[in-house]
Tab-separated table of C-alpha atoms and ligand atoms in Angstrom:
chain	number	residue	atom	x	y	z
I	1	MET	CA	0.223	0.104	-0.295
I	2	PHE	CA	1.388	3.080	-1.332
I	3	SER	CA	0.462	6.930	0.408
I	4	LYS	CA	-0.741	9.695	-1.762
I	5	GLU	CA	3.112	11.694	-1.204
I	6	GLN	CA	4.888	8.596	-2.645
I	7	LEU	CA	2.146	8.182	-5.495
I	8	ASN	CA	2.401	11.669	-6.516
I	9	ALA	CA	6.210	11.423	-6.331
I	10	PHE	CA	6.293	7.992	-8.746
I	11	SER	CA	4.143	9.870	-11.088
I	12	LYS	CA	6.865	12.489	-11.341
I	13	THR	CA	9.597	10.089	-12.014
I	14	GLU	CA	11.159	8.044	-14.852
I	15	THR	CA	10.638	4.198	-15.037
I	16	PRO	CA	11.582	1.858	-14.186
I	17	PHE	CA	12.764	2.253	-10.081
I	18	TYR	CA	12.990	0.409	-6.918
I	19	PHE	CA	11.444	2.164	-4.606
I	20	TYR	CA	12.622	1.837	-0.259
I	21	ASP	CA	10.498	2.333	2.284
I	22	LEU	CA	12.749	3.310	4.924
I	23	SER	CA	10.471	3.591	7.482
I	24	LEU	CA	9.488	0.098	6.809
I	25	LEU	CA	12.746	-0.690	7.311
I	26	ASN	CA	13.407	0.677	10.436
I	27	LYS	CA	10.202	-0.857	12.064
I	28	THR	CA	11.513	-4.387	10.840
I	29	LEU	CA	15.147	-3.581	12.428
I	30	ASP	CA	13.001	-2.913	15.465
I	31	ALA	CA	10.924	-5.916	15.549
I	32	ILE	CA	14.247	-7.691	15.298
I	33	LYS	CA	16.115	-5.973	18.122
I	34	LYS	CA	12.829	-6.812	20.033
I	35	ALA	CA	12.302	-10.573	19.309
I	36	ALA	CA	16.063	-11.152	19.854
I	37	PRO	CA	17.594	-12.359	22.818
I	38	GLU	CA	20.344	-9.789	23.560
I	39	GLU	CA	23.209	-12.439	23.246
I	40	TYR	CA	22.291	-13.198	20.097
I	41	HIS	CA	24.485	-11.489	16.684
I	42	ILE	CA	22.867	-10.609	13.944
I	43	HIS	CA	24.152	-10.160	11.024
I	44	TYR	CA	22.772	-8.623	7.677
I	45	ALA	CA	23.252	-11.014	4.695
I	46	LEU	CA	24.431	-8.405	1.767
I	47	LYS	CA	23.741	-10.463	-0.887
I	48	ALA	CA	20.147	-9.820	-0.476
I	49	ASN	CA	20.631	-5.874	-0.911
I	50	ALA	CA	23.470	-3.973	-0.698
I	51	HIS	CA	22.958	-0.543	-1.471
I	52	PRO	CA	24.401	2.171	0.843
I	53	THR	CA	21.432	3.187	2.090
I	54	LEU	CA	19.653	0.115	3.660
I	55	LEU	CA	23.095	-0.437	4.604
I	56	GLU	CA	23.542	2.218	6.983
I	57	LEU	CA	20.240	2.138	9.091
I	58	ILE	CA	20.934	-1.695	9.197
I	59	ARG	CA	24.684	-1.116	10.375
I	60	LYS	CA	23.176	1.588	12.629
I	61	ALA	CA	20.792	-0.665	13.912
I	62	GLY	CA	23.857	-2.472	15.469
I	63	LEU	CA	23.866	-5.394	13.102
I	64	GLY	CA	26.983	-7.572	11.484
I	65	ALA	CA	27.531	-8.045	7.963
I	66	ASP	CA	27.291	-11.464	6.233
I	67	CYS	CA	29.479	-11.429	3.219
I	68	VAL	CA	29.820	-14.007	0.086
I	69	SER	CA	32.069	-12.213	-1.962
I	70	GLY	CA	35.496	-9.835	-1.819
I	71	ASN	CA	33.116	-6.602	-3.185
I	72	GLU	CA	30.468	-7.400	-0.038
I	73	VAL	CA	33.566	-7.535	2.432
I	74	LYS	CA	34.609	-3.813	0.950
I	75	ARG	CA	31.100	-2.601	0.713
I	76	SER	CA	30.717	-3.301	4.616
I	77	VAL	CA	33.781	-1.495	5.368
I	78	GLU	CA	32.441	0.969	3.857
I	79	CYS	CA	29.608	1.331	4.832
I	80	ASN	CA	31.341	1.297	8.545
I	81	PHE	CA	30.412	-1.992	9.740
I	82	SER	CA	32.934	-2.590	12.641
I	83	ASN	CA	35.013	-5.156	11.033
I	84	ASP	CA	35.205	-7.660	14.074
I	85	LYS	CA	31.332	-8.134	13.159
I	86	ILE	CA	31.866	-9.319	9.401
I	87	VAL	CA	31.837	-12.823	8.238
I	88	PHE	CA	32.647	-13.984	4.972
I	89	ALA	CA	31.570	-16.988	3.319
I	90	GLY	CA	31.436	-18.686	0.080
I	91	VAL	CA	32.322	-21.597	-2.049
I	92	GLY	CA	35.207	-20.110	-4.271
I	93	LYS	CA	36.836	-17.239	-2.421
I	94	SER	CA	39.480	-15.910	-4.668
I	95	ASP	CA	42.892	-15.171	-4.088
I	96	LYS	CA	42.585	-11.809	-3.916
I	97	GLU	CA	39.269	-11.956	-1.930
I	98	ILE	CA	40.825	-13.801	0.970
I	99	ASN	CA	43.914	-11.342	1.153
I	100	TYR	CA	41.841	-7.978	0.829
I	101	ALA	CA	39.187	-9.544	3.963
I	102	LEU	CA	42.503	-10.581	6.328
I	103	ASP	CA	44.113	-6.985	5.607
I	104	GLN	CA	40.775	-5.623	7.104
I	105	ASP	CA	40.829	-7.970	10.390
I	106	ILE	CA	37.246	-9.325	10.246
I	107	PHE	CA	35.767	-11.733	12.483
I	108	CYS	CA	35.264	-14.652	10.714
I	109	PHE	CA	35.603	-16.428	7.801
I	110	ASN	CA	33.563	-19.351	6.626
I	111	VAL	CA	35.295	-22.206	5.312
I	112	GLU	CA	33.810	-24.631	2.947
I	113	SER	CA	36.452	-27.207	1.973
I	114	THR	CA	39.279	-28.416	3.409
I	115	HIS	CA	41.052	-26.890	0.246
I	116	GLU	CA	40.396	-23.900	1.434
I	117	LEU	CA	41.915	-24.325	4.749
I	118	GLN	CA	44.492	-25.371	3.669
I	119	VAL	CA	45.241	-22.192	1.016
I	120	LEU	CA	43.772	-19.540	3.454
I	121	ASP	CA	46.645	-20.331	6.172
I	122	GLN	CA	48.586	-20.348	3.495
I	123	LEU	CA	47.795	-16.363	2.669
I	124	ALA	CA	47.189	-15.662	6.188
I	125	LYS	CA	50.839	-17.162	6.875
I	126	ASN	CA	52.345	-14.316	3.840
I	127	LYS	CA	51.252	-11.833	6.129
I	128	ASN	CA	52.216	-13.143	9.598
I	129	LYS	CA	48.385	-13.357	10.368
I	130	LYS	CA	46.258	-15.788	12.042
I	131	ALA	CA	42.897	-15.801	10.252
I	132	ASN	CA	39.451	-16.940	12.562
I	133	ILE	CA	37.457	-19.492	11.027
I	134	ALA	CA	34.764	-21.223	11.469
I	135	LEU	CA	33.649	-24.375	9.476
I	136	ARG	CA	30.709	-23.980	7.076
I	137	ILE	CA	28.858	-27.729	7.965
I	138	ASN	CA	26.931	-28.928	5.519
I	139	PRO	CA	23.979	-30.562	7.909
I	140	ASN	CA	22.090	-32.674	5.798
I	141	VAL	CA	18.168	-30.984	6.700
I	142	ASP	CA	15.675	-29.750	3.847
I	143	ALA	CA	14.407	-27.051	3.657
I	144	TYR	CA	11.368	-27.753	2.324
I	145	THR	CA	12.104	-24.899	-0.444
I	146	HIS	CA	13.033	-24.060	-4.249
I	147	LYS	CA	15.595	-26.613	-5.166
I	148	TYR	CA	17.699	-23.451	-6.047
I	149	ILE	CA	17.841	-22.286	-2.788
I	150	THR	CA	17.964	-25.098	-0.842
I	151	THR	CA	21.877	-25.668	0.256
I	152	GLY	CA	21.788	-27.728	3.179
I	153	LEU	CA	21.442	-30.990	1.535
I	154	GLU	CA	24.552	-33.652	1.075
I	155	GLU	CA	24.187	-33.187	-2.871
I	156	ASN	CA	24.506	-29.535	-2.558
I	157	LYS	CA	27.967	-28.289	-2.896
I	158	PHE	CA	27.877	-25.675	0.231
I	159	GLY	CA	30.052	-27.136	3.363
I	160	ILE	CA	32.211	-29.726	4.874
I	161	ASN	CA	30.078	-33.318	4.939
I	162	PRO	CA	29.862	-35.078	8.476
I	163	TYR	CA	31.948	-37.982	7.091
I	164	GLU	CA	34.770	-35.543	6.653
I	165	PHE	CA	34.884	-34.145	9.941
I	166	ASP	CA	37.566	-36.364	11.229
I	167	ILE	CA	40.348	-35.676	8.126
I	168	VAL	CA	39.394	-31.884	9.099
I	169	VAL	CA	40.061	-31.879	12.562
I	170	GLU	CA	43.746	-33.695	11.860
I	171	GLU	CA	44.151	-31.142	8.906
I	172	LEU	CA	43.353	-27.874	11.404
I	173	LYS	CA	46.110	-29.247	13.871
I	174	LYS	CA	48.505	-28.733	10.754
I	175	LEU	CA	47.476	-25.347	10.336
I	176	PRO	CA	48.928	-23.309	12.720
I	177	ASP	CA	47.978	-19.726	10.854
I	178	LEU	CA	44.050	-20.580	11.522
I	179	ASN	CA	42.285	-19.669	14.733
I	180	PHE	CA	39.460	-22.192	14.901
I	181	ILE	CA	36.556	-20.209	16.009
I	182	GLY	CA	32.766	-21.710	15.540
I	183	LEU	CA	30.865	-23.955	13.314
I	184	HIS	CA	28.462	-22.453	10.175
I	185	PHE	CA	25.349	-24.396	9.066
I	186	HIS	CA	22.926	-22.344	6.255
I	187	ILE	CA	19.900	-24.463	4.976
I	188	GLY	CA	18.292	-22.651	2.540
I	189	SER	CA	16.073	-19.681	1.972
I	190	GLN	CA	12.518	-18.402	1.605
I	191	ILE	CA	11.937	-20.774	4.139
I	192	GLY	CA	8.016	-20.374	5.372
I	193	ASP	CA	7.695	-23.100	8.259
I	194	LEU	CA	9.481	-23.016	11.125
I	195	THR	CA	9.976	-26.659	11.394
I	196	PRO	CA	13.152	-26.832	9.083
I	197	PHE	CA	14.804	-24.438	11.541
I	198	LYS	CA	13.685	-26.889	14.004
I	199	ASN	CA	15.031	-29.605	12.684
I	200	LEU	CA	18.195	-27.965	11.821
I	201	CYS	CA	18.894	-26.506	16.130
I	202	LEU	CA	18.809	-30.316	16.650
I	203	ARG	CA	21.371	-31.456	13.744
I	204	VAL	CA	23.751	-28.368	15.784
I	205	ASN	CA	23.335	-30.124	18.724
I	206	GLU	CA	24.676	-33.706	17.217
I	207	ILE	CA	27.469	-31.931	15.475
I	208	ASN	CA	28.238	-29.636	18.312
I	209	LYS	CA	28.575	-32.079	20.242
I	210	TRP	CA	31.210	-34.212	18.686
I	211	PHE	CA	32.866	-31.147	18.300
I	212	ILE	CA	33.524	-31.090	22.323
I	213	GLN	CA	33.827	-34.666	22.669
I	214	LYS	CA	36.639	-34.327	20.272
I	215	GLY	CA	38.188	-31.413	22.427
I	216	TYR	CA	36.477	-28.350	20.847
I	217	LEU	CA	34.392	-26.265	22.495
I	218	LEU	CA	33.871	-23.797	19.862
I	219	PRO	CA	32.872	-20.200	21.199
I	220	HIS	CA	30.580	-19.219	18.239
I	221	ILE	CA	27.685	-20.742	16.314
I	222	ASN	CA	26.117	-19.590	13.406
I	223	VAL	CA	22.724	-20.909	12.382
I	224	GLY	CA	22.702	-18.458	8.773
I	225	GLY	CA	19.612	-16.940	7.589
I	226	GLY	CA	16.918	-18.204	5.226
I	227	PHE	CA	13.564	-16.975	7.028
I	228	GLY	CA	10.945	-16.413	4.594
I	229	ILE	CA	8.993	-13.510	3.846
I	230	ASN	CA	5.049	-13.505	3.050
I	231	TYR	CA	4.866	-12.646	-1.385
I	232	LYS	CA	0.992	-13.194	-1.305
I	233	GLU	CA	0.243	-10.374	0.853
I	234	PRO	CA	2.655	-8.138	1.649
I	235	ASP	CA	0.982	-5.154	3.266
I	236	ASN	CA	-0.861	-7.870	5.705
I	237	HIS	CA	2.949	-9.469	6.797
I	238	SER	CA	4.989	-6.702	6.198
I	239	ILE	CA	7.247	-7.746	9.231
I	240	VAL	CA	7.533	-11.656	9.481
I	241	ASP	CA	7.187	-13.127	12.971
I	242	PHE	CA	10.630	-12.897	14.243
I	243	GLU	CA	9.905	-13.785	17.915
I	244	SER	CA	8.421	-17.394	16.896
I	245	TYR	CA	11.787	-17.220	14.822
I	246	PHE	CA	14.289	-16.846	17.391
I	247	ASN	CA	11.723	-18.819	19.859
I	248	VAL	CA	12.781	-22.058	17.350
I	249	PHE	CA	16.529	-21.398	18.742
I	250	LYS	CA	15.886	-20.867	21.920
I	251	GLN	CA	13.974	-23.660	22.424
I	252	PHE	CA	15.697	-26.236	20.649
I	253	LEU	CA	19.258	-25.282	20.584
I	254	GLU	CA	21.613	-26.982	23.449
I	255	LEU	CA	24.714	-25.171	23.668
I	256	GLN	CA	27.122	-24.571	26.477
I	257	PRO	CA	27.529	-21.356	28.300
I	258	GLN	CA	30.148	-20.014	26.729
I	259	GLN	CA	28.798	-20.521	22.989
I	260	GLN	CA	27.271	-17.545	21.303
I	261	VAL	CA	24.573	-17.690	18.549
I	262	HIS	CA	25.404	-15.888	15.208
I	263	PHE	CA	22.402	-15.427	12.378
I	264	GLU	CA	22.703	-14.625	9.155
I	265	LEU	CA	19.297	-12.847	7.836
I	266	GLY	CA	18.947	-11.042	4.310
I	267	ARG	CA	15.213	-11.281	2.746
I	268	ALA	CA	13.333	-11.447	6.029
I	269	ILE	CA	15.053	-7.687	6.929
I	270	THR	CA	15.045	-5.725	3.394
I	271	GLY	CA	12.761	-8.072	1.351
I	272	GLN	CA	8.963	-6.385	2.390
I	273	CYS	CA	10.896	-2.787	1.894
I	274	GLY	CA	11.314	-2.757	-1.865
I	275	SER	CA	9.018	-2.656	-4.927
I	276	LEU	CA	9.908	-2.460	-8.274
I	277	ILE	CA	7.797	0.543	-10.016
I	278	SER	CA	7.352	0.347	-13.962
I	279	ARG	CA	5.349	1.958	-16.532
I	280	VAL	CA	2.513	0.063	-18.687
I	281	LEU	CA	4.230	0.645	-22.108
I	282	TYR	CA	1.635	-1.171	-24.479
I	283	ILE	CA	-1.337	-3.366	-24.512
I	284	LYS	CA	-1.330	-5.988	-26.422
I	285	HIS	CA	-4.880	-8.199	-27.171
I	286	GLY	CA	-3.618	-11.900	-27.603
I	287	ILE	CA	-5.353	-15.105	-28.283
I	288	ASN	CA	-6.559	-16.021	-25.581
I	289	THR	CA	-4.699	-13.678	-23.783
I	290	ASN	CA	-4.006	-9.631	-22.948
I	291	PHE	CA	-0.482	-8.989	-22.624
I	292	ALA	CA	0.105	-5.477	-20.727
I	293	ILE	CA	3.648	-4.884	-21.220
I	294	LEU	CA	6.242	-3.116	-19.056
I	295	ASP	CA	8.896	-1.055	-19.285
I	296	ALA	CA	10.334	-3.212	-16.609
I	297	GLY	CA	11.593	-6.550	-17.583
I	298	MET	CA	13.777	-9.694	-15.859
I	299	THR	CA	16.473	-7.733	-15.772
I	300	GLU	CA	15.314	-5.472	-13.557
I	301	LEU	CA	13.953	-8.880	-11.401
I	302	ILE	CA	14.672	-12.010	-12.375
I	303	ARG	CA	13.343	-14.120	-9.869
I	304	PRO	CA	10.149	-14.950	-11.564
I	305	ALA	CA	12.059	-15.865	-14.969
I	306	LEU	CA	14.769	-18.051	-12.536
I	307	TYR	CA	12.479	-19.581	-9.381
I	308	GLN	CA	8.842	-19.303	-10.771
I	309	ALA	CA	8.808	-17.106	-7.990
I	310	TYR	CA	5.478	-15.575	-7.483
I	311	HIS	CA	5.611	-11.734	-6.838
I	312	LYS	CA	2.132	-9.323	-6.343
I	313	ILE	CA	1.706	-7.071	-9.151
I	314	GLU	CA	-0.445	-3.872	-8.625
I	315	ASN	CA	-1.325	-1.369	-10.834
I	316	ILE	CA	-1.063	2.016	-8.603
I	317	SER	CA	-2.273	4.310	-11.232
I	318	SER	CA	-6.368	2.755	-12.338
I	319	SER	CA	-9.118	3.072	-10.093
I	320	SER	CA	-11.525	1.428	-12.423
I	321	ALA	CA	-14.228	-1.215	-11.518
I	322	LYS	CA	-13.282	-3.195	-14.113
I	323	GLN	CA	-10.986	-6.495	-13.265
I	324	VAL	CA	-9.392	-7.848	-16.781
I	325	LYS	CA	-6.400	-10.565	-16.435
I	326	TYR	CA	-3.561	-10.154	-17.663
I	327	ASP	CA	0.236	-11.916	-18.771
I	328	ILE	CA	2.384	-9.265	-17.125
I	329	VAL	CA	5.607	-9.220	-19.436
I	330	GLY	CA	9.078	-7.340	-19.556
I	331	PRO	CA	10.527	-6.171	-23.115
I	332	ILE	CA	13.874	-8.523	-23.101
I	333	CYS	CA	13.376	-10.949	-25.372
I	334	GLU	CA	12.774	-13.757	-23.937
I	335	SER	CA	9.454	-15.638	-23.125
I	336	SER	CA	10.622	-16.304	-19.607
I	337	ASP	CA	10.543	-12.597	-19.588
I	338	CYS	CA	7.331	-12.358	-17.082
I	339	PHE	CA	6.693	-11.677	-13.688
I	340	GLY	CA	2.952	-13.218	-13.656
I	341	LYS	CA	-0.054	-14.607	-15.952
I	342	ALA	CA	-3.084	-14.408	-15.587
I	343	VAL	CA	-2.975	-11.313	-13.355
I	344	GLU	CA	-6.298	-9.290	-12.315
I	345	LEU	CA	-6.210	-6.285	-12.162
I	346	PRO	CA	-8.342	-3.065	-12.896
I	347	GLU	CA	-8.518	-2.321	-16.414
I	348	THR	CA	-4.987	-1.532	-17.753
I	349	LYS	CA	-3.833	1.139	-19.962
I	350	ARG	CA	-0.328	2.967	-21.573
I	351	GLY	CA	1.264	5.188	-18.555
I	352	ASP	CA	-0.162	3.292	-15.943
I	353	LEU	CA	1.818	2.543	-13.072
I	354	ILE	CA	3.194	-1.075	-11.727
I	355	ALA	CA	4.357	-2.230	-8.624
I	356	ILE	CA	5.965	-5.442	-8.331
I	357	ARG	CA	6.045	-6.122	-4.958
I	358	SER	CA	8.290	-7.795	-1.918
I	359	ALA	CA	11.428	-7.114	-4.401
I	360	GLY	CA	14.057	-5.565	-1.522
I	361	ALA	CA	15.903	-8.941	-1.284
I	362	TYR	CA	17.308	-10.505	-4.250
I	363	GLY	CA	16.238	-7.570	-6.691
I	364	GLU	CA	18.312	-4.894	-8.040
I	365	VAL	CA	21.277	-6.846	-7.135
I	366	MET	CA	20.299	-9.361	-9.429
I	367	SER	CA	19.663	-6.710	-12.148
I	368	SER	CA	21.645	-7.397	-15.138
I	369	ARG	CA	22.647	-5.610	-18.006
I	370	TYR	CA	21.427	-8.163	-20.310
I	371	ASN	CA	20.046	-6.441	-23.821
I	372	LEU	CA	22.357	-3.297	-23.145
I	373	ARG	CA	19.349	-2.229	-20.495
I	374	GLU	CA	20.033	0.914	-18.767
I	375	PRO	CA	21.215	0.061	-14.957
I	376	LEU	CA	17.690	1.523	-12.612
I	377	PRO	CA	18.328	4.061	-10.550
I	378	SER	CA	16.395	3.680	-6.123
I	379	VAL	CA	14.230	5.985	-5.002
I	380	PHE	CA	13.639	6.418	-1.381
I	381	ILE	CA	10.498	8.611	0.255
Q	401	LLP	N1	23.532	-17.661	4.715
Q	401	LLP	C1	23.990	-18.069	3.810
Q	401	LLP	C2	25.492	-18.631	3.704
Q	401	LLP	C3	23.793	-17.751	2.345
Q	401	LLP	O1	23.899	-18.414	1.708
Q	401	LLP	C4	22.552	-17.041	2.438
Q	401	LLP	C5	21.527	-16.432	1.291
Q	401	LLP	C6	21.779	-15.937	3.430
Q	401	LLP	C7	22.541	-16.526	4.473
Q	401	LLP	C8	20.424	-15.406	3.616
Q	401	LLP	O2	19.615	-15.747	3.441
Q	401	LLP	P1	18.276	-15.239	3.502
Q	401	LLP	O3	18.361	-15.015	5.193
Q	401	LLP	O4	18.086	-13.982	2.704
Q	401	LLP	O5	17.230	-16.475	3.106
Q	401	LLP	N2	18.291	-15.207	-4.909
Q	401	LLP	C9	17.692	-16.217	-4.389
Q	401	LLP	C10	17.823	-16.243	-2.695
Q	401	LLP	C11	19.428	-16.769	-2.425
Q	401	LLP	C12	20.038	-17.008	-1.189
Q	401	LLP	C13	20.913	-17.580	-1.214
Q	401	LLP	N3	21.634	-17.724	-0.090
Q	401	LLP	C14	16.477	-15.824	-4.071
Q	401	LLP	O6	15.758	-15.275	-5.342
Q	401	LLP	O7	15.516	-16.060	-3.397
């Protein structure tokens, strides 16, 4: 739902653009602070949206940064996240990226393979430094989400599998330039039901016990992110139920008093505060359908084309009482460039503004220059 002031500003702005509701972002951050026990460390996953304006509010709310590339580490540093709150994950960190993160003395590298441990140890040695590391574990817990965003199953490329633990522990003894400080988990994204998080906790308990028995009482346990948002009803559920989410971890995670819990939330923080605003260029009457052709396409928001993801689509200009079904498509030369099929909207005409909701996470960051499209601006009101 947009205010009159916002609609007025939209009508004077060249489309397409991303609109971010900073007041909703602040309310979401307040809700996290209220729901999370004080001792929980929350990192924001920059991969969801790394816009400096959003990052400033997120940093001011006291969150740390979760990064998956050297440039995300750089962006966090530039946006004044404290270096001891920056974590760096990813299966394929390049030497250049590792060296940069070492220079920044970040809090922790989440390491995804034995080979990466060896490389990181060598690069730290070259700099006369010691790197803090957490082992990213593949817990084999099903997130029951889209297969492209499931990360915690044996078949996925992420993390170290339990059958490798003995080898990894032996290897770590030979790597003196690494401080082994934690375990890291992340099972997937857009997880709507809390059961996978409960299952994750039970698995973390087992794995943590295994490491304790081997003599490693690790001070940091990072359970990742993945809490999903409601794409169907963005206005009724603009802030997710953080209380129930954190309660699962309070209830089921069994850690030692010395162990601290870390989270890496992305979508649940920025997802609902962003919308892609676009204009209708043409209406075309097909054989069985009408097409509303927008000036935004899969280059601006790829989620529907890539994951068949649903985003609520609204005509925010028309007040016609007549409802008509449209396939909402973009201008890109691909048939997958479709935001929604048979979407019922008030009768729509050229020039109407269309809002594609819940696009604050994995929207702008995944946009591309395909078809030599222009990078699109962001608008904050
Ligand atoms: N931590 C790790 C290690 C991750 O891989 C991810 C997301 C997160 C945290 C944050 O997850 P979140 O809380 O946002 O679910 N492009 C896809 C989503 C990819 C998620 C990748 N990893 C989409 O548009 O749905």
